[in-house]
Coordinates of C-alpha atoms in Angstrom, one line a residue:
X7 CA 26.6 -0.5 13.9
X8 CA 25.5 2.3 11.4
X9 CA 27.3 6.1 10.9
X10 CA 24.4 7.4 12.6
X11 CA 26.4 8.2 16.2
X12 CA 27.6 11.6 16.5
X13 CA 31.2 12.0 18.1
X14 CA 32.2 15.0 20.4
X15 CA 34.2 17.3 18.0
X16 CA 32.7 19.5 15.8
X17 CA 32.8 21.2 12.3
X18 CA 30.4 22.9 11.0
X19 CA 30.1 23.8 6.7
X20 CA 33.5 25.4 5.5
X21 CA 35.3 24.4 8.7
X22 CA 32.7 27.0 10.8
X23 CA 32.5 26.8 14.6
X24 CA 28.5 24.6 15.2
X25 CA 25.9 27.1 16.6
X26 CA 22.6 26.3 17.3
X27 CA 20.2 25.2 20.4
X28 CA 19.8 21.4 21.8
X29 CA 18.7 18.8 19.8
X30 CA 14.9 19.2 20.7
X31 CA 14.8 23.0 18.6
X32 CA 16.5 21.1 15.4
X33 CA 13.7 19.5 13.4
X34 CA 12.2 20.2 9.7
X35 CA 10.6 22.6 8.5
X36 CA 7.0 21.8 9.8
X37 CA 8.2 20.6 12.8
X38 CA 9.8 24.3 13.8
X39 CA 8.3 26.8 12.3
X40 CA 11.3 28.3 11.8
X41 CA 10.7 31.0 8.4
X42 CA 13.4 30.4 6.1
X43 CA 15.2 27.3 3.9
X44 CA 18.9 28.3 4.6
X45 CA 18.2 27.3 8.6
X46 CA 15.9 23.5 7.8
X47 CA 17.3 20.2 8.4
X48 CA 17.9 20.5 4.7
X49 CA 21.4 21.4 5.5
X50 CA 21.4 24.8 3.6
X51 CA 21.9 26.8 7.1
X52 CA 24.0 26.4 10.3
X53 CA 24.8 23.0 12.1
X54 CA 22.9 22.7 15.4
X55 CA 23.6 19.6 17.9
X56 CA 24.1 18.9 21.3
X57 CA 26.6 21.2 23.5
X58 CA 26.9 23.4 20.1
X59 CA 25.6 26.2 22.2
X60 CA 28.1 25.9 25.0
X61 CA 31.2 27.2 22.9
X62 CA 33.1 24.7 25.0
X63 CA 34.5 23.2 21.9
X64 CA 32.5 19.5 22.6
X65 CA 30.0 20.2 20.0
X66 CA 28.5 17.5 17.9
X67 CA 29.6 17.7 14.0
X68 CA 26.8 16.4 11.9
X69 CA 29.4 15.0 9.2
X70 CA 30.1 12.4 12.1
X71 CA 26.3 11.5 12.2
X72 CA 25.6 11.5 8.5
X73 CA 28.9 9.3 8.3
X74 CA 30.6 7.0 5.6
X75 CA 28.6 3.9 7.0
X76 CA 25.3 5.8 6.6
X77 CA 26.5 7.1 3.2
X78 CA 28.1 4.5 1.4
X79 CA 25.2 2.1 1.4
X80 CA 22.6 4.9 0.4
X81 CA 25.3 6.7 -2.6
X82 CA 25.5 3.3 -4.1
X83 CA 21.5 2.3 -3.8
X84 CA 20.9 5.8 -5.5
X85 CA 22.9 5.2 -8.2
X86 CA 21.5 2.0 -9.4
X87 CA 18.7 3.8 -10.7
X88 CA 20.3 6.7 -13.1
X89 CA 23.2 4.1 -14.3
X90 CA 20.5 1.9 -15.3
X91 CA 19.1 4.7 -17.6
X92 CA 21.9 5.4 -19.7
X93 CA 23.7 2.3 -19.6
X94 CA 21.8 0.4 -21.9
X95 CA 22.2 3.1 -24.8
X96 CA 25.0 1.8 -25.7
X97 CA 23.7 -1.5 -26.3
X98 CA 20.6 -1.6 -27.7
X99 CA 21.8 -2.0 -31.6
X100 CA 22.9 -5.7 -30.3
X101 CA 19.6 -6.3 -28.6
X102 CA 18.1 -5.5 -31.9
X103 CA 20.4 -7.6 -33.7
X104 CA 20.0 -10.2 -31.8
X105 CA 16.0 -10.6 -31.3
X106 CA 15.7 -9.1 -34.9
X107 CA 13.8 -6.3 -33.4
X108 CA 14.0 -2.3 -34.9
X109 CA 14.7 0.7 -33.0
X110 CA 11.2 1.7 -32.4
X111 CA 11.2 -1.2 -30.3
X112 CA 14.3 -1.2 -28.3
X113 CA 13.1 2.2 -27.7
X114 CA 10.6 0.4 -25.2
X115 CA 13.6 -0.8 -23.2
X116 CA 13.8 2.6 -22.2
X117 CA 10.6 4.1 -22.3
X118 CA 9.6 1.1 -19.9
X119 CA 12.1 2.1 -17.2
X120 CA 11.2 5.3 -17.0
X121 CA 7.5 4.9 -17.0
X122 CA 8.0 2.5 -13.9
X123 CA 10.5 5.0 -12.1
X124 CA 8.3 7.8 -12.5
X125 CA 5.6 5.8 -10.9
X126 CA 7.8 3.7 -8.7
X127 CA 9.5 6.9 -7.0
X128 CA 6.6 8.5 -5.2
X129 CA 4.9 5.0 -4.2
X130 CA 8.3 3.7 -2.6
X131 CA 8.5 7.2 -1.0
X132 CA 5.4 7.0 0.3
X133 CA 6.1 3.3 1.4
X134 CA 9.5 4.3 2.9
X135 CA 7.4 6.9 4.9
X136 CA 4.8 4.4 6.4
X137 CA 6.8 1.1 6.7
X138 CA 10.0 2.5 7.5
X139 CA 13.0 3.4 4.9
X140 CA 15.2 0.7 5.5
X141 CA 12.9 -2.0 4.7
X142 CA 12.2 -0.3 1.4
X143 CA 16.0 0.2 1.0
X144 CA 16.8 -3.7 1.2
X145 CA 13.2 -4.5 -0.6
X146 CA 14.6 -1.9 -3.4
X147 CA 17.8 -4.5 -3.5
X148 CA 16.8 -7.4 -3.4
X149 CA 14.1 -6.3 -6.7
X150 CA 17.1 -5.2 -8.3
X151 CA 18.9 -7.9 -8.0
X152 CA 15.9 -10.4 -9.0
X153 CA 15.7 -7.8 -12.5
X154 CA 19.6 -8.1 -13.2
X155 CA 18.9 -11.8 -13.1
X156 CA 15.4 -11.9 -15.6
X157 CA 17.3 -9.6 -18.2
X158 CA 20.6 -11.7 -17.9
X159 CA 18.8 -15.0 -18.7
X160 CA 15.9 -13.7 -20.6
X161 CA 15.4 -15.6 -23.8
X162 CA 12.7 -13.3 -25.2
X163 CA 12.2 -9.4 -25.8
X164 CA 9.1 -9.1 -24.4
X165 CA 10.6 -10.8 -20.9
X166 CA 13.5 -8.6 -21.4
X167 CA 11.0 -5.2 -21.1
X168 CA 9.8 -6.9 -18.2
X169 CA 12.9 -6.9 -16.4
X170 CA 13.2 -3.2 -17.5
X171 CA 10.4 -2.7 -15.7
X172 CA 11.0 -4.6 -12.5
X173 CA 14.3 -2.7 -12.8
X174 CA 12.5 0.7 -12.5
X175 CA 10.7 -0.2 -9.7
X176 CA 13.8 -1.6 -7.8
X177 CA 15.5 1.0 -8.4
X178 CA 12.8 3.9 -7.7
X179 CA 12.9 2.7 -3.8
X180 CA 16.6 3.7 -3.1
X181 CA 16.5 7.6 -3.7
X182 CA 13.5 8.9 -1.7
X183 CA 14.0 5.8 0.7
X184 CA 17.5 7.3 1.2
X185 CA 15.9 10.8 1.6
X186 CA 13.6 9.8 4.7
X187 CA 16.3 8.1 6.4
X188 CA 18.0 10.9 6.3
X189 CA 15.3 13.1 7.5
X190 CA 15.0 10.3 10.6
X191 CA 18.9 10.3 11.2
X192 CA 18.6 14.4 11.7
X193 CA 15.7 13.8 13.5
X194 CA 16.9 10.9 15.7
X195 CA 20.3 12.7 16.5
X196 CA 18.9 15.9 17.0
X197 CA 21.3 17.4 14.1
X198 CA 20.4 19.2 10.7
X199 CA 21.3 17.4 7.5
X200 CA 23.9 18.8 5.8
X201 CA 24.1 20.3 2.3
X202 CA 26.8 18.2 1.0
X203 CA 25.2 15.6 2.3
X204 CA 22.3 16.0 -0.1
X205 CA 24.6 17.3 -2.4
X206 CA 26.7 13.8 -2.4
X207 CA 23.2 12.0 -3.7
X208 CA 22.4 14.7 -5.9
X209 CA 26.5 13.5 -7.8
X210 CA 25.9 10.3 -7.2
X211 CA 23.6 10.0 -10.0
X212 CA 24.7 12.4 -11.9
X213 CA 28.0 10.4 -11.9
X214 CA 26.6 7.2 -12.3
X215 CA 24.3 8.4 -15.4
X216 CA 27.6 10.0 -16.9
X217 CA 29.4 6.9 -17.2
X218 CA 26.3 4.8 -17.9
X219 CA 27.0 5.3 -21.6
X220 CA 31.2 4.3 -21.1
X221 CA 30.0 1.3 -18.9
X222 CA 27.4 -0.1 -21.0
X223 CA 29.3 -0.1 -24.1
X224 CA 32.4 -1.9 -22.4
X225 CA 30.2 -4.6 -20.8
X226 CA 28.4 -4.8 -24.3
X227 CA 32.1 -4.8 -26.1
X228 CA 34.0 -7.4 -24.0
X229 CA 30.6 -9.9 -21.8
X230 CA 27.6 -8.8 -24.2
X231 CA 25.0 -6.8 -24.1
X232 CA 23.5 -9.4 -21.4
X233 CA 26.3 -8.4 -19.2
X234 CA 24.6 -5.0 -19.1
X235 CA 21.7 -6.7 -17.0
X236 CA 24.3 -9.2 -14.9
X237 CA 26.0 -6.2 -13.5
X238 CA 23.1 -5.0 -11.2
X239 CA 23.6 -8.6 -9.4
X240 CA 26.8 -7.8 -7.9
X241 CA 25.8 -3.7 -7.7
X242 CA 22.8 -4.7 -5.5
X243 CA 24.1 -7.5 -3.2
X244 CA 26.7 -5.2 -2.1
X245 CA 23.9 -2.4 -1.6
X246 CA 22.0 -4.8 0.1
X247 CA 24.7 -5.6 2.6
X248 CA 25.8 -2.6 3.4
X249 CA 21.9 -1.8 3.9
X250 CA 22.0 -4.9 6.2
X251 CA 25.0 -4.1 8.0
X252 CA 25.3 -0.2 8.7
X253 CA 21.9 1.0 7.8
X254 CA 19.9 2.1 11.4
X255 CA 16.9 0.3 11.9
X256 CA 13.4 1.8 11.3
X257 CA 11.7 3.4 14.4
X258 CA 9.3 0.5 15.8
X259 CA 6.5 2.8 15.0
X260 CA 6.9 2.8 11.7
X261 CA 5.2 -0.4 10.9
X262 CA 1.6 -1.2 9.3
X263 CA -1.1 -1.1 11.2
X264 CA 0.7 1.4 14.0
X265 CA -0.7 4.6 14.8
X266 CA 0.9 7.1 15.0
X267 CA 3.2 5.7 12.1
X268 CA 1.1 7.5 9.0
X269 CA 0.0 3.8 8.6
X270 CA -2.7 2.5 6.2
X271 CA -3.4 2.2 3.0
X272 CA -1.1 2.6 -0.2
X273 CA -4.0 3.7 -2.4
X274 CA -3.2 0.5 -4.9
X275 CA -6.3 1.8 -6.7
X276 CA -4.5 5.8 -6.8
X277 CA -1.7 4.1 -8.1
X278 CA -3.2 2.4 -10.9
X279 CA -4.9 5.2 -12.3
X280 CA -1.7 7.1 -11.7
X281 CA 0.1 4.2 -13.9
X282 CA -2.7 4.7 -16.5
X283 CA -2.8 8.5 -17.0
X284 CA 0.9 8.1 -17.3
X285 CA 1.0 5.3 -19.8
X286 CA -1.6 7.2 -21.7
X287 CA 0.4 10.7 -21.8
X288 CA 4.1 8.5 -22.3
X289 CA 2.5 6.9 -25.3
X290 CA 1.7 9.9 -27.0
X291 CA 4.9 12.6 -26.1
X292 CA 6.8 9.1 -28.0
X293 CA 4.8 9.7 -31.1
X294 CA 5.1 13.4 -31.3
X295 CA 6.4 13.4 -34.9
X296 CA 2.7 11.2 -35.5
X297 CA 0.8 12.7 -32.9
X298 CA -2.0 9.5 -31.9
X299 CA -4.9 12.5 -30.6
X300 CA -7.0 9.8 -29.3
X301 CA -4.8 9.0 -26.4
X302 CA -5.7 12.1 -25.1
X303 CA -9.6 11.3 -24.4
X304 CA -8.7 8.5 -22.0
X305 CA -5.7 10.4 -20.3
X306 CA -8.0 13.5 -19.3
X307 CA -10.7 10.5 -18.1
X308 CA -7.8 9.0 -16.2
X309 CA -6.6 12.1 -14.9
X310 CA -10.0 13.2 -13.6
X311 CA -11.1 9.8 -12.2
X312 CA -7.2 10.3 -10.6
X313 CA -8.1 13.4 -8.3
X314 CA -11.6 12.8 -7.8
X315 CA -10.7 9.7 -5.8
X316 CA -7.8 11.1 -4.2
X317 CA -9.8 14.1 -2.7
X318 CA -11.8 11.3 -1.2
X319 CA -9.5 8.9 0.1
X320 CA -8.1 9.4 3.7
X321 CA -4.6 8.7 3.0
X322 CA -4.9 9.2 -1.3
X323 CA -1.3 8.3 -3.0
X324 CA -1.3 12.3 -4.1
X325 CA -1.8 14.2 -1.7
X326 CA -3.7 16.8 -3.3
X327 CA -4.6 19.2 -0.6
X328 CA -0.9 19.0 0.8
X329 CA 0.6 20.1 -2.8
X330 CA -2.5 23.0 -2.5
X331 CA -1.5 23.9 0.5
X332 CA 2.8 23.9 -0.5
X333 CA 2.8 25.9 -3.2
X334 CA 6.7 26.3 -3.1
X335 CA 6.8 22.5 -3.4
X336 CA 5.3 22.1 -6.2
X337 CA 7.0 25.1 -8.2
X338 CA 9.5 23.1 -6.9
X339 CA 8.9 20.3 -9.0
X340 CA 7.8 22.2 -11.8
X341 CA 11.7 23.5 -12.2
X342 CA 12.6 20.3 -12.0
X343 CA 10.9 18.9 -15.2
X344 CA 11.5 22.0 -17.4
X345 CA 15.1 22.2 -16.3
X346 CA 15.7 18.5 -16.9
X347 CA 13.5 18.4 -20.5
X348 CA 15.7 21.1 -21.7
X349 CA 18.9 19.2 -20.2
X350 CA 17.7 15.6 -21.9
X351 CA 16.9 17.2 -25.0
X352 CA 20.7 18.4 -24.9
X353 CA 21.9 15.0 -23.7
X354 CA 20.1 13.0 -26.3
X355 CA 19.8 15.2 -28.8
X356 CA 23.5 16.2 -29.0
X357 CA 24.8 13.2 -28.6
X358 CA 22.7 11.8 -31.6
X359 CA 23.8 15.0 -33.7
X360 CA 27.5 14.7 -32.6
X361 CA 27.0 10.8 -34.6
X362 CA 25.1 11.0 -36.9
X363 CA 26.1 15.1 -38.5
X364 CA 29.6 15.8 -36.9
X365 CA 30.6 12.1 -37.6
X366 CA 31.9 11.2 -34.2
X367 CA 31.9 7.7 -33.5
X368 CA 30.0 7.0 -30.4
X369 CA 33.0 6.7 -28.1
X370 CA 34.1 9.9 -29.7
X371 CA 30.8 11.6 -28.6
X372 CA 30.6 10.0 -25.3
X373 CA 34.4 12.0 -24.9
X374 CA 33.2 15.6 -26.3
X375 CA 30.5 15.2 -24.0
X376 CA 32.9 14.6 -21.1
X377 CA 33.1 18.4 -19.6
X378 CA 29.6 18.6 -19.5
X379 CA 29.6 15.7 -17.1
X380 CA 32.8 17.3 -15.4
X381 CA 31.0 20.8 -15.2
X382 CA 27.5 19.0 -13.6
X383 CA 30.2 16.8 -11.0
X384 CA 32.2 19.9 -9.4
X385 CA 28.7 22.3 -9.8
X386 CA 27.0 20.0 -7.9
X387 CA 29.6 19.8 -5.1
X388 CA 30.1 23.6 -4.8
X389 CA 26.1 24.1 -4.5
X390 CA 26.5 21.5 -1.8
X391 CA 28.9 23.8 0.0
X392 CA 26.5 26.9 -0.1
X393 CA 23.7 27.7 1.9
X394 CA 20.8 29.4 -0.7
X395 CA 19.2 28.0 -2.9
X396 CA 17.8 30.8 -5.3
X397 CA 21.1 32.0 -6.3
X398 CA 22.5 28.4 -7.4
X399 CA 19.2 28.4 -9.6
X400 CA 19.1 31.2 -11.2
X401 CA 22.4 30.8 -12.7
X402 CA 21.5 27.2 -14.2
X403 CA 18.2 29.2 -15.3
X404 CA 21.0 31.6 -17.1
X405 CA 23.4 28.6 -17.7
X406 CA 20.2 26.6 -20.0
X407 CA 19.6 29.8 -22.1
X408 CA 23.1 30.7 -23.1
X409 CA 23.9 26.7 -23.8
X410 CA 20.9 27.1 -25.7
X411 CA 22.3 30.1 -27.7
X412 CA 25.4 28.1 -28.3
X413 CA 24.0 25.3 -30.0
X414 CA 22.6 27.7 -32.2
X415 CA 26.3 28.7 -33.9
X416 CA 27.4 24.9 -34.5
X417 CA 27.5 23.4 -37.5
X418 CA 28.6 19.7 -39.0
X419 CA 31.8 21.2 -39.8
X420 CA 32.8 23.4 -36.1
X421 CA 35.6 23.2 -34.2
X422 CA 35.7 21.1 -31.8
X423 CA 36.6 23.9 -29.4
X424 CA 33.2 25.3 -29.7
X425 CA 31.3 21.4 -28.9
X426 CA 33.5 21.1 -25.6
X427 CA 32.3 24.7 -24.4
X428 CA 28.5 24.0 -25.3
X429 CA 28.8 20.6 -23.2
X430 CA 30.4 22.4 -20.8
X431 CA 27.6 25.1 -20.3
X432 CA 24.7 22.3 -20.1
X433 CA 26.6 20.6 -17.5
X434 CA 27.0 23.8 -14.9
X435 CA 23.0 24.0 -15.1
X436 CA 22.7 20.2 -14.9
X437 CA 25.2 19.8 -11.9
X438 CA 23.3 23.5 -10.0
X439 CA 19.4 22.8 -10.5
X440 CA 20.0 18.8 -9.3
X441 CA 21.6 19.8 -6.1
X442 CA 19.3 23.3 -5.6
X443 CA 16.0 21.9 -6.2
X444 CA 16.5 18.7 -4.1
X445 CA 17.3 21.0 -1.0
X446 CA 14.7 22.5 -2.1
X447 CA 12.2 19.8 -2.1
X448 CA 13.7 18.3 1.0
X449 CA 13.4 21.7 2.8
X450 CA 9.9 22.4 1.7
X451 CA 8.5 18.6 2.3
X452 CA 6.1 18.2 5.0
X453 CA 7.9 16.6 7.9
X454 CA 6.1 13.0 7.9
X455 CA 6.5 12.9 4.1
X456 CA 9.8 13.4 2.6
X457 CA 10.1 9.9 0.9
X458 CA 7.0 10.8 -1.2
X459 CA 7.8 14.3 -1.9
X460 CA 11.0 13.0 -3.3
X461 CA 10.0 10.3 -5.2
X462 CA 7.5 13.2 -6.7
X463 CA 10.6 15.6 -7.9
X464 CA 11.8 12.4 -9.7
X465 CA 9.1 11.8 -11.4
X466 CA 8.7 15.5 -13.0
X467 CA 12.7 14.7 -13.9
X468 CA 11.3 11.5 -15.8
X469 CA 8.5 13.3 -17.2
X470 CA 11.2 16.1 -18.3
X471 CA 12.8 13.2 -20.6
X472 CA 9.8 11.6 -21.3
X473 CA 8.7 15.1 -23.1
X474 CA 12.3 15.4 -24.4
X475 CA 12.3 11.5 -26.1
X476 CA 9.5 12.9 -28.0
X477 CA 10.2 16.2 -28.9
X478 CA 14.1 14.9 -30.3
X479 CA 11.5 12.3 -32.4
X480 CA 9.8 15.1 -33.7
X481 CA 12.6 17.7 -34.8
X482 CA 14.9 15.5 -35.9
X483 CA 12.7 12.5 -37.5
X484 CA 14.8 9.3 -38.9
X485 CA 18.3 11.9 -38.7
X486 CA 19.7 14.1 -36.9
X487 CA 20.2 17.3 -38.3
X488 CA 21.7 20.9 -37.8
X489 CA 18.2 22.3 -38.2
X490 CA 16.7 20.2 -36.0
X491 CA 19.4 20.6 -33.3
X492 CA 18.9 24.5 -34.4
X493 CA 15.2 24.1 -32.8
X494 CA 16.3 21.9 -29.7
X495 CA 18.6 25.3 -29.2
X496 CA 15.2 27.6 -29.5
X497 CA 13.2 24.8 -27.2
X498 CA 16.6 25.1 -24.8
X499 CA 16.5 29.8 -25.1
X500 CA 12.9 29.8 -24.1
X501 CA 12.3 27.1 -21.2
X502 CA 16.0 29.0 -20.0
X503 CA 14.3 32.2 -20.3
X504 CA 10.9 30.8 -18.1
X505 CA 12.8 28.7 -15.9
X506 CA 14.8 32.3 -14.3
X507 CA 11.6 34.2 -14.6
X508 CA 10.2 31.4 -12.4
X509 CA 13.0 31.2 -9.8
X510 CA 12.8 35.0 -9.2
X511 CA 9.4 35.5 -8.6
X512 CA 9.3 32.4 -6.5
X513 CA 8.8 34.2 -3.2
X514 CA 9.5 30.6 -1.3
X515 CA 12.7 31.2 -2.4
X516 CA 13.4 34.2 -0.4
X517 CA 15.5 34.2 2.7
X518 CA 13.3 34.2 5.9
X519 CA 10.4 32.3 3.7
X520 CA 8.7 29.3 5.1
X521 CA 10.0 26.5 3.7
X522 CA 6.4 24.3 3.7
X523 CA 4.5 27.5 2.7
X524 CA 3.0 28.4 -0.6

C-alpha cells in the first residue's frame, strides 16, 4: 500500500528514454563501484530499472517508484523540522511578555532547538540505519506531536525550552530517516533515486523555513503565541498517518540484535560527549560580543575524550575512520556549514537591519525578503533537474560573494529596488548549495549509512547558524546597524570567495570521480 511499486512505462529526467542494466547493476556508490556522482543512486545520472535495456518501450520509470504515496508522508515529516526554526521568531516578544522574561532568554528557545537537531540528526540517522527508517519516521511523529502538546500547555518557561528541545529531537528523525528509506526503495526496486526527488526535500524545507516567519506571526496574531506549539499536533498526526499507511515497511533484518543489520550499540556514551562538546562550543559562539574563554578548556577536553573513545568503540556514533577514509564527504559537509553561516547571517541579519535601520515593520521585512525565498524555491527545483553537482555549486559559491558585495552599497535610506535584488541573490545560492550538496552527501555516503551521513550535513547547517547567531551578536550588539551589516557583507565576500575555491579544487567533484572516495 506505499508508492514504492514501479509501473511498466517509463520516463526518464527531462522526458529522456530509461537506459541502464537490470536491477541487480543499480545500487549506491559503494555497492558498484561505479567512478563518478552523476551515474549513483543519487539520481544525478541516468534512470536504470528493469526492461530499461530492452528499448521495448516497457521500461520501469523511477518517478512511479519514488511516488506521491512515498513522497507526501516524507515532504511533510521533513518539513516539521525547518518550520519549527523560524516560526517561533515571530513570537517570541509575547513569550517574553508574557513570562516577564528578556530577549537573552527567549533566545534559548532557539538556541535549544538547534542544539538538539544538530545532535538529534546524526543519532536518528544512525538509528534509522540500524532499526529501520520507518520506525524512526513514526517515533519522529509521535515525539513531535508529544512536544506540540508540552509547549501548548506549558505553564512555565523553563518547561517551554523543554518542549523546544523534545521538538528538535522529533523533528531531527524525519530528514535522514527519509534519506535511508529512500536509499532502501532504490535499492529494493532495483531503480536509482532521482534528482528531483532529493531535490523535492531539499524545497521542502526551504519552503517550510520561508513561511515559518508569515505562519508564526499569524498563529501568534489571531490563537497566541501558544498556538505556535499546538500546530505541530495536527502537522504530525497527519505525518504519522501517512507514515502508517503508505510508508513500506522496514526490511526484517533491520532490527536490534540482527546480524547482518549494522545492529548494536548506539554509542549513548558517544553521544553524550557529542552533546557536551556541543553545548560547550554553542554557549560560547552565543556570547561572541563577551567572549566566556573558559568554555573553551572543557570543549577541547570534551572533544578529545570524543574521538579517543570513538576510535575504540566497534560501532562509535562518529565514525571516524569512515569520514578519514571519505574525504569528499566531509568537504562535503564543510560547504555545507560555511555556505549556510554566510546564508543565516544574511537571513537574520538582514532581516533585523531591514527593522530596526530601514524601518520596515516586520511584516514589511518578511515581504522584501520574499524573492530570496522565491529565488532559493525555483533554484532548488532546476538543480533538481540537472545531473552535476560542481557546476550548481560553484555558482552559489559566486551567488554568496556578489550578494555579499551588495549588501555593501545599502544604506537606511536605499531604494527598495536594490533590497529586493540583494534578497534575491542570497536566495539563488541558498536554493543551489541545499539541493547540490545533499546529492552530494547522498552520493558520497557509504551504502549502509546514509541516515547518519545525513543527519551529519544537518548538523554542519546548524552549526553554520549557530556561528552566524553569534557573529550577528557581535557586529551588531543591542542594534542593528549599516556598519555592522557592512561587516556581515565582508564575512558574506570572503567565505563566498573560499567556498568556490573549495568546490574547484574538490577533485570528488569531478566527473568519473568516486563518489565514496577521498
Amino acid at each position: 500500500m506505499n508508492g514504492g511499486t514501479h509501473g511498466s512505462s517509463a520516463s526518464g529526467q527531462g522526458g529522456a528514454p530509461e537506459t541502464g542494466t537490470a536491477p541487480a547493476a543499480v545500487a549506491t556508490p559503494r555497492d558498484t563501484g561505479r567512478p563518478g556522482l552523476p551515474t549513483t543512486a543519487a539520481g544525478p545520472g541516468a534512470a536504470t530499472g528493469p526492461g530499461a535495456a530492452n528499448g521495448s518501450g516497457a521500461a520501469t520509470g523511477p518517478d512511479r517508484a519514488f511516488g506521491a504515496r512515498l513522497m507526501a508522508p516524507l515532504l511533510l515529516g521533513s518539513l516539521l523540522n525547518p518550520i519549527n526554526s523560524t516560526m517561533i521568531a515571530t513570537a517570541l516578544v509575547a513569550i517574553g511578555r508574557d513570562f516577564h522574561v528578556g530577549a537573552a532568554d527567549t533566545a534559548w528557545l532557539i538556541s535549544a532547538m538547534y542544539l538538539a537537531s544538530a545532535v538529534g540528526q546524526p543519532s536518528m540517522g544512525r538509528l534509522a540505519d540500524r532499526v529501520g527508517p520507518r520506525r524512526v519516521f513514526v517515533a519522529g511523529a509521535v515525539t513531535v506531536c508529544a512536544a506540540g502538546v508540552i509547549g501548548a500547555l506549558a505553564p512555565t518557561f523553563a518547561l517551554l525550552i523543554v518542549s523546544r528541545v523534545v521538538l528538535g529531537i522529533g523533528t531531527a528523525a524525519a530528514y535522514p530517516a527519509a534519506m535511508a528509506m529512500l536509499r532502501a526503495e532504490s535499492r529494493r526496486t532495483g531503480l536509482p533515486t532521482p534528482r528531483h526527488v532529493l531535490g523535492r526535500l531539499s524545497l521542502a524545507a526551504l519552503s517550510s523555513a520561508a513561511v515559518g516567519p508569515t505562519l508564526g506571526g499569524l498563529l501568534a496574531a489571531t490563537a497566541g503565541w501558544r498556538a505556535v506549539f499546538a500546530v505541530n499536533v495536527p502537522l504530525a498526526l497527519l505525518t504519522l498517518l501517512g507514515a502508517l499507511v503508505w510508508l513500506p515497511a522496514d526490511r526484517k533484518d533491520a532490527r536490534p540484535g540482527r546480524a547482518g543489520a549494522g545492529s548494536g550499540s548506539l554509542d549513548p556514551l558517544g553521544i553524550a560527549l557529542f552533546a557536551a562538546a556541543l553545548t560547550c562550543v554553542m554557549v560560547f559562539l552565543l556570547r561572541l560580543a563577551d567572549p566566556q574563554w573558559p568554555l573553551l578548556a572543557p570543549a577541547g577536553v570534551l572533544a578529545g575524550v570524543l574521538v579517543w573513545w570513538q576510535l575504540r568503540h566497534p560501532e562509535p556514533f562518529l565514525d571516524l575512520r569512515m569520514l578519514a577514509r571519505h574525504g569528499a564527504l566531509v568537504r562535503s559537509y564543510l560547504r555545507q556549514g560555511l555556505t549556510y553561516l554566510v546564508i543565516y547571517c544574511v537571513l537574520y541579519g538582514f532581516s533585523q537591519w531591514l527593522e530596526q535601520v530601514y524601518g520596515a515593520s516586520s511584516f514589511q521585512a518578511g515581504l522584501i525578503l520574499l524573492p530570496m525565498s522565491l529565488a532559493a524555491a525555483v533554484c532548488s527545483l532546476v538543480v533538481a533537474r540537472t545531473k552535476g553537482i560542481r557546476a550548481p555549486l560553484t555558482v552559489a559559491s559566486v551567488c554568496l560573494a556578489l550578494g555579499s558585495a551588495a549588501l555593501l552599497l545599502l544604506q537606511g535610506t536605499g531604494p527598495l529596488v536594490a533590497l529586493l535584488c540583494a534578497g534575491a541573490l542570497f536566495g539563488i545560492p541558498q536554493g543551489l548549495a541545499s539541493t547540490g550538496n545533499q546529492a552530494a552527501v547522498y552520493a558520497q555516503a557509504p551504502a549502509d549509512g546514509v541516515g547518519a551521513a545525513a543527519g551529519l550535513q544537518r548538523t554542519a547547517q546548524y552549526l553554520g547558524a549557530i556561528t552566524a547567531s553569534g557573529l550577528i551578536g557581535l557586529l551588531y550588539g543591542q542594534r542593528a546597524s549599516d556598519s555592522g551589516l557592512h561587516e556581515i557583507a565582508l564575512i558574506g565576500i570572503a567565505l563566498g570567495l573560499l567556498l568556490l575555491v573549495l568546490t574547484l579544487a574538490d577533485r570528488g567533484l569531478r566527473p568519473g570521480a568516486t563518489g565514496s572516495g577521498g
